[in-house]
XYZ file of C-alpha atoms in Angstrom:
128
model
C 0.000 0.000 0.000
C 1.366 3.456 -0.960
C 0.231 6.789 -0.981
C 1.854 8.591 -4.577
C 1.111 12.421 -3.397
C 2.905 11.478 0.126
C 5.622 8.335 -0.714
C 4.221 6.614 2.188
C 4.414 2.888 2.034
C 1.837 0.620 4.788
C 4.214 -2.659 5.273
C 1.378 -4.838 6.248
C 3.829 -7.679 6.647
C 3.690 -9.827 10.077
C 5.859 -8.221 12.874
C 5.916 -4.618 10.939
C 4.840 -1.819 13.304
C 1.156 -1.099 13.376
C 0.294 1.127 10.511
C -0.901 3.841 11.981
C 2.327 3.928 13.405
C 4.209 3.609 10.344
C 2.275 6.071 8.714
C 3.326 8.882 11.912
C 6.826 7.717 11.524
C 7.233 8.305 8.109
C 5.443 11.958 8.007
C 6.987 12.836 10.740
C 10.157 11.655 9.041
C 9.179 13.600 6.099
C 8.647 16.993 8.225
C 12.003 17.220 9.988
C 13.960 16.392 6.966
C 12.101 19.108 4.644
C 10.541 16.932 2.064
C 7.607 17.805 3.496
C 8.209 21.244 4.038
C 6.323 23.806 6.277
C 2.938 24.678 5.094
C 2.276 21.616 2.723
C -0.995 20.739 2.510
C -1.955 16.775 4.027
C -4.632 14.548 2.615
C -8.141 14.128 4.486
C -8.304 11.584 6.771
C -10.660 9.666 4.546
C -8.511 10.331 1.018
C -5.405 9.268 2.659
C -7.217 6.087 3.999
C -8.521 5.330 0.827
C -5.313 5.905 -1.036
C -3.529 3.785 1.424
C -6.386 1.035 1.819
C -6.398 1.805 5.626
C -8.801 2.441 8.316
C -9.981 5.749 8.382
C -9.699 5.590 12.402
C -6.237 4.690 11.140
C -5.334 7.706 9.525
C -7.282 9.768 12.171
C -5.251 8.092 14.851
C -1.783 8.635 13.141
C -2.798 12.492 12.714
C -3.819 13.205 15.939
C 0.089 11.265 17.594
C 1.233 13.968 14.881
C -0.534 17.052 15.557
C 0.266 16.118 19.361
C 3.476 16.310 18.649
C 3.558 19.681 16.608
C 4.113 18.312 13.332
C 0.884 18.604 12.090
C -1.658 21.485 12.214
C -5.376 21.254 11.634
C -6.880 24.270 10.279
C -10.705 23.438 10.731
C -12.017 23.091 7.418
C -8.927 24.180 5.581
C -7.290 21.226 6.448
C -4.122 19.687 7.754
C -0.766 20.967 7.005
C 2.689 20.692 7.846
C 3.748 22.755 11.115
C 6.256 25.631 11.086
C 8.701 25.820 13.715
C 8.933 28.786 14.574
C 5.804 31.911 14.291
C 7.547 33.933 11.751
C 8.219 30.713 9.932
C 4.745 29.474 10.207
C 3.705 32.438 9.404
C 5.696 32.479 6.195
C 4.226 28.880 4.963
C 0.291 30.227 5.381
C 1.817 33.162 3.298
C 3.231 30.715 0.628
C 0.239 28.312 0.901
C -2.097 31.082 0.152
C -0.021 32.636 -2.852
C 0.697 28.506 -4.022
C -3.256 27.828 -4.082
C -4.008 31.965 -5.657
C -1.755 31.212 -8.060
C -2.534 27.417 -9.072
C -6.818 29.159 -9.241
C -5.305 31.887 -11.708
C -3.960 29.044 -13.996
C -0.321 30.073 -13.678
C 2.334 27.051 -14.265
C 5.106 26.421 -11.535
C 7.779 28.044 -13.139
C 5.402 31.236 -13.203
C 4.124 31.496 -9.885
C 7.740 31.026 -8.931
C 8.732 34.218 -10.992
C 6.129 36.443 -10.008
C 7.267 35.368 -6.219
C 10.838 35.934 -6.880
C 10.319 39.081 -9.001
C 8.397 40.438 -5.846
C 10.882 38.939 -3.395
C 13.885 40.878 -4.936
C 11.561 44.167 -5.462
C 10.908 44.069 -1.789
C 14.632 42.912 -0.491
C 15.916 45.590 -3.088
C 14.059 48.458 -0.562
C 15.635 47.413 2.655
């Protein structure tokens, strides 16, 4: 079982860890090491299950160990995202997440978007 968005692979092989476990472990995993960086946008509970062909208690029960922990954040009906560290990172990733999903609604590619955000970046560094 493996989840294509996410790279996360259930090993439902006898004496793995549970999977809700490995499923924490390996976002978690994911988090600290930046390929899931601040600000990145989980699955639901129930599309992650499905994807995965887990529980969705599961999935609900490997979210919550996360969000516990500070990895996670749940947003109410925006959803679950990656945690910043820090406020002014955090901060910085709801910025980017809300310029990543403006831009994706105004049909821009990702080479665009990331132009128009550098172009701005330099234009405001360039003041200072």
């Amino acid at each position: 079982m493996t989840s294509t968005n996410l790279k996360i692979t259930i090993d439902g092989s006898t004496g793995s860890a549970a999977p809700y476990e490995q499923l924490r472990a390996q976002i978690a995993d994911r988090a600290r090491s930046g390929k899931l960086p601040a600000g990145f946008k989980l699955p639901t509970v129930r599309g992650l299950a499905e994807e995965l062909g887990l529980a969705a208690n599961t999935v609900a029960k490997a979210y919550r160990a996360l969000e516990a922990d500070g990895v996670i954040e749940t947003r109410g009906r925006h959803g679950t995202f990656v945690a910043a560290a820090e406020g002014a990172s955090r901060e910085a990733a709801a910025a980017a997440q809300a310029f990543a999903e403006r831009a994706h609604r105004l049909g821009l590619t990702e080479a665009e978007a990331l132009s128009a955000a550098a172009d701005a970046l330099r234009a405001r560094f360039a003041a200072c």
